[in-house]
């Protein structure tokens, strides 16, 4: 019985353990899939698209008919006052009226509804693009932050070996007593640097967790190798979600303009009613048609048409300006990408090899008694910083390639 009670108590506690605690590290593509499937912003955007599509079903439909009920010709003075039977014209009336907007207005309403769907879908595509970009950058940042931290661990190991060498030299009297403190001083400096890199890892992990929905998000595998081709990117600019959103805005503005023009065409209504009188008199049926007369369009419809046309022109100019801005931003990002790649090559081919050679020479000089330990340790620290800096430059190149392809290309998870 006690075992059963314990199981009853522990079962809800075990069920409360988040599934993310058992999650495995994510590859680059898996992180993008998780973000796309779990992002609340995308689900909200999809709900907005569904709402717009549902509302479009009613666009361009005939308005609901109007039912009217009343009493006509009821006397309030004279001999038949307040009598329902002494006045032959008094009758109870019931009628119905059906408005018929002009066909151009109904077509414009349908066009506006379809344009609204296009705007909602374009906004969703922009949100999806931004989500994929931020997820990809967070994954790459975490990948390189962990590599930089691991690179610093190598220096920690070498300091441990150096501490043993210093202790042996102190025991033999070949080193001054203060030399025993120098590895600890360098280790403290490395600890400060490690704290910075650990914070970088935590921040990148928090960003990745935000987009993937995994509180213990981690990376697995290598980042993608993305080619940056300006000609291909320029050729595909028209399909970018940002420009498609501007195109949808142009379509919506045009639909509003057509709807304003349709107001100059008359609407009409058909009505019919049945009048019930005293049995001594005959009942009556009425049928009528009413038509709107837009006689004063210069002060009513025309100003609205001009306003909507101006809004449509504004939307077109924004579309043109948006494309020019994207091309300029692309060229700027490409320039940064070239610069970052050159800096990476300089680090790999020059800075890191020189720092490594200097550290080796200084340690050899220290071993031969020609250089003090502090200078040799500083060279070792400079080598570690050069290698960490090279990883940072590699991170910049990878981020550039991802940003360019995910912003100006059609990258899909």
mmCIF file of C-alpha atoms in Angstrom:
data_model
loop_
_atom_site.group_PDB
_atom_site.id
_atom_site.type_symbol
_atom_site.label_atom_id
_atom_site.label_comp_id
_atom_site.label_asym_id
_atom_site.label_seq_id
_atom_site.Cartn_x
_atom_site.Cartn_y
_atom_site.Cartn_z
ATOM 1 C CA UNK A 1 0.000 0.000 0.000
ATOM 2 C CA UNK A 2 2.848 2.419 0.858
ATOM 3 C CA UNK A 3 4.437 1.697 -2.533
ATOM 4 C CA UNK A 4 1.178 2.525 -4.293
ATOM 5 C CA UNK A 5 0.837 5.774 -2.336
ATOM 6 C CA UNK A 6 4.408 6.760 -3.199
ATOM 7 C CA UNK A 7 3.795 6.074 -6.869
ATOM 8 C CA UNK A 8 0.635 8.173 -6.762
ATOM 9 C CA UNK A 9 2.637 11.041 -5.268
ATOM 10 C CA UNK A 10 5.627 10.735 -7.605
ATOM 11 C CA UNK A 11 3.677 10.257 -10.844
ATOM 12 C CA UNK A 12 2.526 13.885 -11.195
ATOM 13 C CA UNK A 13 6.005 15.072 -10.202
ATOM 14 C CA UNK A 14 7.599 12.955 -12.914
ATOM 15 C CA UNK A 15 5.040 14.153 -15.416
ATOM 16 C CA UNK A 16 5.892 17.737 -14.541
ATOM 17 C CA UNK A 17 9.513 17.307 -15.636
ATOM 18 C CA UNK A 18 9.776 19.318 -18.871
ATOM 19 C CA UNK A 19 10.367 17.349 -22.011
ATOM 20 C CA UNK A 20 13.146 19.769 -22.867
ATOM 21 C CA UNK A 21 15.243 18.259 -20.064
ATOM 22 C CA UNK A 22 15.564 15.179 -22.245
ATOM 23 C CA UNK A 23 16.128 17.131 -25.436
ATOM 24 C CA UNK A 24 19.185 16.391 -27.546
ATOM 25 C CA UNK A 25 21.443 19.042 -29.107
ATOM 26 C CA UNK A 26 20.047 20.462 -32.314
ATOM 27 C CA UNK A 27 21.701 20.592 -35.685
ATOM 28 C CA UNK A 28 21.417 23.791 -37.680
ATOM 29 C CA UNK A 29 18.504 22.513 -39.799
ATOM 30 C CA UNK A 30 16.757 20.942 -36.809
ATOM 31 C CA UNK A 31 16.887 24.261 -34.941
ATOM 32 C CA UNK A 32 15.221 25.996 -37.870
ATOM 33 C CA UNK A 33 12.496 23.333 -38.001
ATOM 34 C CA UNK A 34 11.849 23.609 -34.270
ATOM 35 C CA UNK A 35 11.593 27.378 -34.496
ATOM 36 C CA UNK A 36 9.212 27.221 -37.450
ATOM 37 C CA UNK A 37 6.958 24.653 -35.784
ATOM 38 C CA UNK A 38 6.828 26.168 -32.298
ATOM 39 C CA UNK A 39 7.061 29.934 -32.682
ATOM 40 C CA UNK A 40 3.997 31.660 -31.136
ATOM 41 C CA UNK A 41 4.452 34.594 -33.515
ATOM 42 C CA UNK A 42 4.022 32.324 -36.550
ATOM 43 C CA UNK A 43 0.975 30.649 -35.035
ATOM 44 C CA UNK A 44 -0.498 34.087 -34.352
ATOM 45 C CA UNK A 45 0.226 35.103 -37.948
ATOM 46 C CA UNK A 46 -1.460 31.953 -39.273
ATOM 47 C CA UNK A 47 -4.500 32.696 -37.131
ATOM 48 C CA UNK A 48 -4.582 36.184 -38.620
ATOM 49 C CA UNK A 49 -4.448 34.784 -42.153
ATOM 50 C CA UNK A 50 -7.291 32.371 -41.344
ATOM 51 C CA UNK A 51 -9.344 35.232 -39.926
ATOM 52 C CA UNK A 52 -8.780 37.334 -43.054
ATOM 53 C CA UNK A 53 -9.776 34.445 -45.306
ATOM 54 C CA UNK A 54 -12.941 33.835 -43.305
ATOM 55 C CA UNK A 55 -13.876 37.503 -43.499
ATOM 56 C CA UNK A 56 -13.296 37.479 -47.279
ATOM 57 C CA UNK A 57 -16.133 34.977 -47.755
ATOM 58 C CA UNK A 58 -18.677 37.710 -46.958
ATOM 59 C CA UNK A 59 -17.067 40.316 -49.209
ATOM 60 C CA UNK A 60 -19.189 41.432 -52.184
ATOM 61 C CA UNK A 61 -22.315 39.674 -50.970
ATOM 62 C CA UNK A 62 -25.727 41.290 -51.035
ATOM 63 C CA UNK A 63 -26.618 43.058 -47.786
ATOM 64 C CA UNK A 64 -29.202 41.469 -45.544
ATOM 65 C CA UNK A 65 -32.821 42.409 -46.321
ATOM 66 C CA UNK A 66 -34.660 44.757 -43.975
ATOM 67 C CA UNK A 67 -37.984 43.847 -42.389
ATOM 68 C CA UNK A 68 -40.324 46.691 -41.480
ATOM 69 C CA UNK A 69 -43.526 46.552 -39.417
ATOM 70 C CA UNK A 70 -45.797 49.498 -38.668
ATOM 71 C CA UNK A 71 -49.204 51.176 -38.681
ATOM 72 C CA UNK A 72 -50.038 53.600 -41.453
ATOM 73 C CA UNK A 73 -52.590 56.427 -41.481
ATOM 74 C CA UNK A 74 -53.674 56.091 -37.883
ATOM 75 C CA UNK A 75 -56.046 59.019 -37.077
ATOM 76 C CA UNK A 76 -55.209 61.259 -34.150
ATOM 77 C CA UNK A 77 -57.813 64.015 -34.653
ATOM 78 C CA UNK A 78 -61.339 64.472 -35.947
ATOM 79 C CA UNK A 79 -64.267 62.073 -35.547
ATOM 80 C CA UNK A 80 -62.253 58.876 -36.234
ATOM 81 C CA UNK A 81 -59.431 59.877 -33.826
ATOM 82 C CA UNK A 82 -57.718 56.951 -32.118
ATOM 83 C CA UNK A 83 -59.893 54.386 -33.831
ATOM 84 C CA UNK A 84 -58.577 51.468 -35.829
ATOM 85 C CA UNK A 85 -61.879 50.896 -37.686
ATOM 86 C CA UNK A 86 -63.458 54.255 -38.465
ATOM 87 C CA UNK A 87 -60.762 55.408 -40.882
ATOM 88 C CA UNK A 88 -60.607 53.517 -44.168
ATOM 89 C CA UNK A 89 -56.917 54.324 -44.703
ATOM 90 C CA UNK A 90 -55.709 52.927 -41.358
ATOM 91 C CA UNK A 91 -53.893 49.643 -41.812
ATOM 92 C CA UNK A 92 -51.244 47.420 -40.236
ATOM 93 C CA UNK A 93 -48.275 47.085 -42.558
ATOM 94 C CA UNK A 94 -45.481 44.562 -42.939
ATOM 95 C CA UNK A 95 -42.807 44.989 -45.580
ATOM 96 C CA UNK A 96 -39.352 43.910 -46.694
ATOM 97 C CA UNK A 97 -36.596 45.815 -48.474
ATOM 98 C CA UNK A 98 -33.545 44.402 -50.277
ATOM 99 C CA UNK A 99 -30.593 46.684 -51.107
ATOM 100 C CA UNK A 100 -28.642 46.010 -54.318
ATOM 101 C CA UNK A 101 -25.208 47.697 -54.335
ATOM 102 C CA UNK A 102 -23.930 48.342 -57.831
ATOM 103 C CA UNK A 103 -21.861 45.492 -59.358
ATOM 104 C CA UNK A 104 -18.681 47.588 -59.481
ATOM 105 C CA UNK A 105 -18.825 48.139 -55.732
ATOM 106 C CA UNK A 106 -19.296 44.434 -55.063
ATOM 107 C CA UNK A 107 -16.340 43.561 -57.311
ATOM 108 C CA UNK A 108 -14.209 46.147 -55.528
ATOM 109 C CA UNK A 109 -15.191 44.723 -52.152
ATOM 110 C CA UNK A 110 -14.091 41.261 -53.269
ATOM 111 C CA UNK A 111 -10.830 42.671 -54.615
ATOM 112 C CA UNK A 112 -10.188 44.466 -51.347
ATOM 113 C CA UNK A 113 -10.815 41.263 -49.392
ATOM 114 C CA UNK A 114 -8.382 39.312 -51.571
ATOM 115 C CA UNK A 115 -5.823 42.088 -51.161
ATOM 116 C CA UNK A 116 -6.268 41.842 -47.401
ATOM 117 C CA UNK A 117 -5.479 38.127 -47.578
ATOM 118 C CA UNK A 118 -2.358 38.942 -49.579
ATOM 119 C CA UNK A 119 -1.236 41.482 -46.979
ATOM 120 C CA UNK A 120 -1.785 39.010 -44.127
ATOM 121 C CA UNK A 121 0.105 36.252 -45.955
ATOM 122 C CA UNK A 122 2.960 38.616 -46.805
ATOM 123 C CA UNK A 123 3.230 39.749 -43.182
ATOM 124 C CA UNK A 124 3.354 36.105 -42.118
ATOM 125 C CA UNK A 125 6.119 35.409 -44.645
ATOM 126 C CA UNK A 126 8.131 38.367 -43.323
ATOM 127 C CA UNK A 127 7.739 37.119 -39.755
ATOM 128 C CA UNK A 128 8.804 33.612 -40.797
ATOM 129 C CA UNK A 129 11.853 35.012 -42.579
ATOM 130 C CA UNK A 130 12.881 37.052 -39.542
ATOM 131 C CA UNK A 131 12.346 34.075 -37.261
ATOM 132 C CA UNK A 132 14.537 31.799 -39.408
ATOM 133 C CA UNK A 133 17.242 34.458 -39.575
ATOM 134 C CA UNK A 134 17.326 35.073 -35.819
ATOM 135 C CA UNK A 135 17.302 31.340 -35.094
ATOM 136 C CA UNK A 136 20.158 30.714 -37.502
ATOM 137 C CA UNK A 137 22.231 33.538 -36.008
ATOM 138 C CA UNK A 138 21.551 32.325 -32.463
ATOM 139 C CA UNK A 139 22.667 28.798 -33.423
ATOM 140 C CA UNK A 140 25.891 30.049 -35.006
ATOM 141 C CA UNK A 141 26.611 32.382 -32.071
ATOM 142 C CA UNK A 142 26.236 29.486 -29.619
ATOM 143 C CA UNK A 143 28.407 27.222 -31.775
ATOM 144 C CA UNK A 144 31.316 29.663 -31.905
ATOM 145 C CA UNK A 145 30.896 30.838 -28.312
ATOM 146 C CA UNK A 146 31.373 27.247 -27.162
ATOM 147 C CA UNK A 147 34.381 26.841 -29.441
ATOM 148 C CA UNK A 148 35.995 30.000 -28.066
ATOM 149 C CA UNK A 149 35.417 28.801 -24.529
ATOM 150 C CA UNK A 150 36.895 25.398 -25.366
ATOM 151 C CA UNK A 151 39.930 27.086 -26.906
ATOM 152 C CA UNK A 152 40.545 28.917 -23.648
ATOM 153 C CA UNK A 153 40.456 25.619 -21.749
ATOM 154 C CA UNK A 154 43.584 24.564 -23.657
ATOM 155 C CA UNK A 155 45.445 27.472 -22.098
ATOM 156 C CA UNK A 156 44.301 26.338 -18.652
ATOM 157 C CA UNK A 157 45.838 22.924 -19.244
ATOM 158 C CA UNK A 158 49.142 24.403 -20.395
ATOM 159 C CA UNK A 159 49.218 26.596 -17.285
ATOM 160 C CA UNK A 160 48.936 23.511 -15.128
ATOM 161 C CA UNK A 161 51.934 21.963 -16.841
ATOM 162 C CA UNK A 162 53.835 25.246 -16.525
ATOM 163 C CA UNK A 163 53.090 25.402 -12.794
ATOM 164 C CA UNK A 164 54.834 22.050 -12.335
ATOM 165 C CA UNK A 165 57.876 23.353 -14.252
ATOM 166 C CA UNK A 166 58.051 26.494 -12.118
ATOM 167 C CA UNK A 167 57.786 24.453 -8.932
ATOM 168 C CA UNK A 168 60.677 22.249 -10.050
ATOM 169 C CA UNK A 169 62.819 25.280 -10.857
ATOM 170 C CA UNK A 170 62.001 26.867 -7.536
ATOM 171 C CA UNK A 171 63.042 23.710 -5.751
ATOM 172 C CA UNK A 172 66.340 23.715 -7.586
ATOM 173 C CA UNK A 173 66.891 27.405 -6.909
ATOM 174 C CA UNK A 174 66.902 28.286 -10.613
ATOM 175 C CA UNK A 175 63.994 30.680 -10.328
ATOM 176 C CA UNK A 176 63.206 33.596 -8.060
ATOM 177 C CA UNK A 177 60.431 33.051 -5.461
ATOM 178 C CA UNK A 178 58.096 35.612 -7.052
ATOM 179 C CA UNK A 179 57.985 33.518 -10.223
ATOM 180 C CA UNK A 180 55.664 31.105 -8.429
ATOM 181 C CA UNK A 181 52.988 33.806 -8.457
ATOM 182 C CA UNK A 182 53.082 34.549 -12.162
ATOM 183 C CA UNK A 183 51.155 31.431 -13.355
ATOM 184 C CA UNK A 184 48.467 32.222 -10.793
ATOM 185 C CA UNK A 185 48.262 35.806 -12.033
ATOM 186 C CA UNK A 186 47.858 34.605 -15.598
ATOM 187 C CA UNK A 187 45.314 32.034 -14.478
ATOM 188 C CA UNK A 188 43.301 34.828 -12.844
ATOM 189 C CA UNK A 189 43.402 36.826 -16.090
ATOM 190 C CA UNK A 190 42.268 33.740 -17.981
ATOM 191 C CA UNK A 191 39.450 33.283 -15.459
ATOM 192 C CA UNK A 192 38.181 36.785 -16.252
ATOM 193 C CA UNK A 193 38.265 35.998 -19.942
ATOM 194 C CA UNK A 194 36.521 32.700 -19.303
ATOM 195 C CA UNK A 195 33.746 34.514 -17.449
ATOM 196 C CA UNK A 196 33.157 36.718 -20.492
ATOM 197 C CA UNK A 197 33.062 33.753 -22.845
ATOM 198 C CA UNK A 198 30.799 31.805 -20.476
ATOM 199 C CA UNK A 199 28.390 34.744 -20.492
ATOM 200 C CA UNK A 200 28.480 34.743 -24.302
ATOM 201 C CA UNK A 201 27.543 31.054 -24.282
ATOM 202 C CA UNK A 202 24.685 31.656 -21.844
ATOM 203 C CA UNK A 203 23.303 34.584 -23.843
ATOM 204 C CA UNK A 204 23.478 32.696 -27.142
ATOM 205 C CA UNK A 205 21.832 29.683 -25.525
ATOM 206 C CA UNK A 206 19.051 31.874 -24.144
ATOM 207 C CA UNK A 207 18.394 33.321 -27.599
ATOM 208 C CA UNK A 208 18.327 29.884 -29.183
ATOM 209 C CA UNK A 209 16.004 28.621 -26.443
ATOM 210 C CA UNK A 210 13.668 31.518 -27.120
ATOM 211 C CA UNK A 211 13.273 30.637 -30.776
ATOM 212 C CA UNK A 212 13.274 26.829 -30.533
ATOM 213 C CA UNK A 213 11.204 26.518 -27.366
ATOM 214 C CA UNK A 214 13.880 24.292 -25.787
ATOM 215 C CA UNK A 215 15.096 25.745 -22.442
ATOM 216 C CA UNK A 216 18.218 23.564 -22.638
ATOM 217 C CA UNK A 217 18.970 24.334 -26.258
ATOM 218 C CA UNK A 218 22.371 23.204 -27.461
ATOM 219 C CA UNK A 219 24.099 22.813 -30.817
ATOM 220 C CA UNK A 220 25.237 19.722 -32.659
ATOM 221 C CA UNK A 221 27.193 19.343 -35.871
ATOM 222 C CA UNK A 222 28.815 22.057 -37.931
ATOM 223 C CA UNK A 223 27.351 25.276 -39.334
ATOM 224 C CA UNK A 224 26.318 25.259 -42.991
ATOM 225 C CA UNK A 225 28.668 26.418 -45.706
ATOM 226 C CA UNK A 226 26.651 28.994 -47.638
ATOM 227 C CA UNK A 227 27.705 30.497 -50.930
ATOM 228 C CA UNK A 228 27.204 34.225 -51.389
ATOM 229 C CA UNK A 229 26.285 34.998 -54.996
ATOM 230 C CA UNK A 230 25.242 38.593 -55.639
ATOM 231 C CA UNK A 231 23.888 37.943 -59.151
ATOM 232 C CA UNK A 232 21.617 35.164 -57.900
ATOM 233 C CA UNK A 233 20.414 37.263 -54.989
ATOM 234 C CA UNK A 234 19.639 40.276 -57.202
ATOM 235 C CA UNK A 235 17.720 38.065 -59.640
ATOM 236 C CA UNK A 236 15.484 36.787 -56.840
ATOM 237 C CA UNK A 237 14.747 40.078 -55.081
ATOM 238 C CA UNK A 238 11.154 40.235 -56.342
ATOM 239 C CA UNK A 239 10.286 37.082 -54.406
ATOM 240 C CA UNK A 240 11.526 38.406 -51.067
ATOM 241 C CA UNK A 241 8.805 38.498 -48.386
ATOM 242 C CA UNK A 242 9.567 42.159 -47.661
ATOM 243 C CA UNK A 243 8.940 43.215 -51.260
ATOM 244 C CA UNK A 244 5.956 40.889 -51.543
ATOM 245 C CA UNK A 245 4.492 42.642 -48.507
ATOM 246 C CA UNK A 246 4.960 45.986 -50.271
ATOM 247 C CA UNK A 247 3.361 44.521 -53.418
ATOM 248 C CA UNK A 248 0.408 43.393 -51.327
ATOM 249 C CA UNK A 249 0.136 46.907 -49.946
ATOM 250 C CA UNK A 250 -0.036 48.275 -53.509
ATOM 251 C CA UNK A 251 -2.817 45.809 -54.328
ATOM 252 C CA UNK A 252 -4.760 46.785 -51.223
ATOM 253 C CA UNK A 253 -4.424 50.499 -52.064
ATOM 254 C CA UNK A 254 -5.617 49.880 -55.633
ATOM 255 C CA UNK A 255 -8.623 47.966 -54.299
ATOM 256 C CA UNK A 256 -9.515 50.877 -52.010
ATOM 257 C CA UNK A 257 -9.284 53.229 -54.987
ATOM 258 C CA UNK A 258 -11.637 51.081 -57.053
ATOM 259 C CA UNK A 259 -14.054 50.908 -54.146
ATOM 260 C CA UNK A 260 -14.070 54.705 -53.898
ATOM 261 C CA UNK A 261 -14.741 54.995 -57.646
ATOM 262 C CA UNK A 262 -17.612 52.534 -57.353
ATOM 263 C CA UNK A 263 -19.364 54.929 -54.958
ATOM 264 C CA UNK A 264 -20.075 57.182 -57.960
ATOM 265 C CA UNK A 265 -22.325 54.510 -59.426
ATOM 266 C CA UNK A 266 -25.841 54.428 -57.963
ATOM 267 C CA UNK A 267 -27.030 51.676 -55.663
ATOM 268 C CA UNK A 268 -30.659 50.664 -55.715
ATOM 269 C CA UNK A 269 -33.185 48.983 -53.447
ATOM 270 C CA UNK A 270 -36.379 47.031 -53.982
ATOM 271 C CA UNK A 271 -39.122 47.112 -51.370
ATOM 272 C CA UNK A 272 -42.539 45.574 -51.016
ATOM 273 C CA UNK A 273 -45.146 45.739 -48.251
ATOM 274 C CA UNK A 274 -48.549 44.351 -47.396
ATOM 275 C CA UNK A 275 -51.177 46.506 -45.649
ATOM 276 C CA UNK A 276 -54.013 44.937 -43.671
ATOM 277 C CA UNK A 277 -57.084 47.146 -43.168
ATOM 278 C CA UNK A 278 -60.496 46.758 -41.573
ATOM 279 C CA UNK A 279 -62.424 43.896 -43.202
ATOM 280 C CA UNK A 280 -64.860 46.464 -44.537
ATOM 281 C CA UNK A 281 -62.088 47.764 -46.782
ATOM 282 C CA UNK A 282 -59.674 46.011 -49.084
ATOM 283 C CA UNK A 283 -56.078 45.149 -48.193
ATOM 284 C CA UNK A 284 -53.201 46.832 -50.036
ATOM 285 C CA UNK A 285 -49.869 45.781 -51.519
ATOM 286 C CA UNK A 286 -47.082 48.246 -52.284
ATOM 287 C CA UNK A 287 -43.966 47.723 -54.428
ATOM 288 C CA UNK A 288 -41.227 50.280 -54.961
ATOM 289 C CA UNK A 289 -37.707 50.843 -56.238
ATOM 290 C CA UNK A 290 -35.348 53.512 -54.938
ATOM 291 C CA UNK A 291 -32.088 54.577 -56.586
ATOM 292 C CA UNK A 292 -29.248 56.639 -55.134
ATOM 293 C CA UNK A 293 -28.461 59.802 -57.064
ATOM 294 C CA UNK A 294 -24.794 60.831 -56.671
ATOM 295 C CA UNK A 295 -25.390 64.348 -57.967
ATOM 296 C CA UNK A 296 -22.826 66.014 -55.713
ATOM 297 C CA UNK A 297 -19.822 63.834 -56.495
ATOM 298 C CA UNK A 298 -17.420 66.787 -56.726
ATOM 299 C CA UNK A 299 -17.761 67.373 -52.984
ATOM 300 C CA UNK A 300 -18.339 63.809 -51.847
ATOM 301 C CA UNK A 301 -17.077 60.933 -53.993
ATOM 302 C CA UNK A 302 -14.357 62.729 -55.973
ATOM 303 C CA UNK A 303 -12.340 63.863 -52.929
ATOM 304 C CA UNK A 304 -12.387 60.321 -51.569
ATOM 305 C CA UNK A 305 -11.293 58.943 -54.930
ATOM 306 C CA UNK A 306 -8.421 61.423 -55.076
ATOM 307 C CA UNK A 307 -7.351 60.505 -51.537
ATOM 308 C CA UNK A 308 -7.362 56.771 -52.310
ATOM 309 C CA UNK A 309 -5.467 57.349 -55.556
ATOM 310 C CA UNK A 310 -2.820 59.297 -53.647
ATOM 311 C CA UNK A 311 -2.519 56.436 -51.166
ATOM 312 C CA UNK A 312 -2.050 54.003 -54.054
ATOM 313 C CA UNK A 313 0.682 56.192 -55.542
ATOM 314 C CA UNK A 314 2.319 56.373 -52.135
ATOM 315 C CA UNK A 315 2.271 52.575 -51.912
ATOM 316 C CA UNK A 316 3.942 52.274 -55.332
ATOM 317 C CA UNK A 317 6.641 54.757 -54.396
ATOM 318 C CA UNK A 318 7.261 52.870 -51.169
ATOM 319 C CA UNK A 319 7.618 49.671 -53.184
ATOM 320 C CA UNK A 320 10.201 51.309 -55.455
ATOM 321 C CA UNK A 321 12.038 52.812 -52.497
ATOM 322 C CA UNK A 322 11.927 49.510 -50.651
ATOM 323 C CA UNK A 323 13.643 47.689 -53.491
ATOM 324 C CA UNK A 324 16.318 50.374 -53.748
ATOM 325 C CA UNK A 325 16.901 50.184 -50.009
ATOM 326 C CA UNK A 326 17.246 46.392 -50.126
ATOM 327 C CA UNK A 327 19.772 46.567 -52.975
ATOM 328 C CA UNK A 328 21.817 49.163 -51.083
ATOM 329 C CA UNK A 329 21.662 47.097 -47.884
ATOM 330 C CA UNK A 330 22.733 43.994 -49.823
ATOM 331 C CA UNK A 331 25.768 45.767 -51.259
ATOM 332 C CA UNK A 332 26.678 47.026 -47.796
ATOM 333 C CA UNK A 333 26.394 43.542 -46.296
ATOM 334 C CA UNK A 334 28.456 42.098 -49.125
ATOM 335 C CA UNK A 335 31.173 44.671 -48.444
ATOM 336 C CA UNK A 336 31.197 43.686 -44.772
ATOM 337 C CA UNK A 337 31.347 40.035 -45.757
ATOM 338 C CA UNK A 338 34.418 40.626 -47.941
ATOM 339 C CA UNK A 339 36.065 42.620 -45.159
ATOM 340 C CA UNK A 340 35.358 39.960 -42.526
ATOM 341 C CA UNK A 341 36.667 37.229 -44.830
ATOM 342 C CA UNK A 342 39.900 39.153 -45.382
ATOM 343 C CA UNK A 343 40.294 39.646 -41.627
ATOM 344 C CA UNK A 344 39.736 35.913 -41.091
ATOM 345 C CA UNK A 345 42.389 35.018 -43.653
ATOM 346 C CA UNK A 346 44.793 37.475 -42.028
ATOM 347 C CA UNK A 347 44.213 35.853 -38.637
ATOM 348 C CA UNK A 348 44.636 32.307 -39.944
ATOM 349 C CA UNK A 349 47.606 32.955 -42.174
ATOM 350 C CA UNK A 350 49.484 35.618 -40.220
ATOM 351 C CA UNK A 351 48.327 36.582 -36.742
ATOM 352 C CA UNK A 352 47.829 33.135 -35.204
ATOM 353 C CA UNK A 353 51.019 31.597 -36.727
ATOM 354 C CA UNK A 354 53.069 34.598 -35.552
ATOM 355 C CA UNK A 355 51.583 34.461 -32.052
ATOM 356 C CA UNK A 356 52.222 30.713 -31.897
ATOM 357 C CA UNK A 357 55.816 31.094 -33.070
ATOM 358 C CA UNK A 358 56.449 33.906 -30.603
ATOM 359 C CA UNK A 359 55.010 31.895 -27.728
ATOM 360 C CA UNK A 360 57.206 28.921 -28.640
ATOM 361 C CA UNK A 361 60.325 31.084 -28.868
ATOM 362 C CA UNK A 362 59.601 32.859 -25.589
ATOM 363 C CA UNK A 363 58.996 29.587 -23.763
ATOM 364 C CA UNK A 364 62.230 28.211 -25.218
ATOM 365 C CA UNK A 365 64.043 31.364 -24.054
ATOM 366 C CA UNK A 366 62.501 30.946 -20.612
ATOM 367 C CA UNK A 367 63.604 27.319 -20.472
ATOM 368 C CA UNK A 368 67.126 28.430 -21.417
ATOM 369 C CA UNK A 369 67.071 31.110 -18.735
ATOM 370 C CA UNK A 370 67.225 33.972 -21.221
ATOM 371 C CA UNK A 371 63.718 35.374 -20.572
ATOM 372 C CA UNK A 372 61.706 36.001 -17.445
ATOM 373 C CA UNK A 373 58.602 33.925 -16.830
ATOM 374 C CA UNK A 374 56.204 36.896 -16.965
ATOM 375 C CA UNK A 375 57.122 37.749 -20.555
ATOM 376 C CA UNK A 376 56.813 34.117 -21.598
ATOM 377 C CA UNK A 377 53.374 33.883 -19.991
ATOM 378 C CA UNK A 378 52.214 37.027 -21.727
ATOM 379 C CA UNK A 379 53.182 35.494 -25.071
ATOM 380 C CA UNK A 380 51.203 32.401 -24.168
ATOM 381 C CA UNK A 381 48.180 34.515 -23.290
ATOM 382 C CA UNK A 382 48.572 36.477 -26.536
ATOM 383 C CA UNK A 383 48.503 33.196 -28.464
ATOM 384 C CA UNK A 384 45.273 32.159 -26.744
ATOM 385 C CA UNK A 385 43.712 35.540 -27.472
ATOM 386 C CA UNK A 386 44.793 35.317 -31.115
ATOM 387 C CA UNK A 387 43.166 31.904 -31.478
ATOM 388 C CA UNK A 388 39.979 33.105 -29.761
ATOM 389 C CA UNK A 389 39.965 36.196 -31.979
ATOM 390 C CA UNK A 390 40.325 33.992 -35.067
ATOM 391 C CA UNK A 391 37.221 32.079 -34.003
ATOM 392 C CA UNK A 392 35.396 35.386 -33.527
ATOM 393 C CA UNK A 393 36.367 36.388 -37.053
ATOM 394 C CA UNK A 394 35.185 33.038 -38.356
ATOM 395 C CA UNK A 395 31.904 33.655 -36.532
ATOM 396 C CA UNK A 396 31.599 37.044 -38.296
ATOM 397 C CA UNK A 397 32.059 35.413 -41.705
ATOM 398 C CA UNK A 398 29.490 32.709 -40.943
ATOM 399 C CA UNK A 399 27.018 35.278 -39.614
ATOM 400 C CA UNK A 400 27.455 37.390 -42.752
ATOM 401 C CA UNK A 401 26.761 34.437 -45.045
ATOM 402 C CA UNK A 402 23.670 33.470 -43.058
ATOM 403 C CA UNK A 403 22.344 37.017 -42.830
ATOM 404 C CA UNK A 404 22.845 37.645 -46.544
ATOM 405 C CA UNK A 405 21.277 34.377 -47.705
ATOM 406 C CA UNK A 406 18.409 34.410 -45.229
ATOM 407 C CA UNK A 407 17.623 38.104 -45.762
ATOM 408 C CA UNK A 408 18.092 38.467 -49.525
ATOM 409 C CA UNK A 409 17.652 34.869 -50.637
ATOM 410 C CA UNK A 410 14.951 32.259 -50.317
ATOM 411 C CA UNK A 411 16.415 30.129 -47.556
ATOM 412 C CA UNK A 412 13.956 27.584 -46.194
ATOM 413 C CA UNK A 413 14.432 25.271 -43.221
#
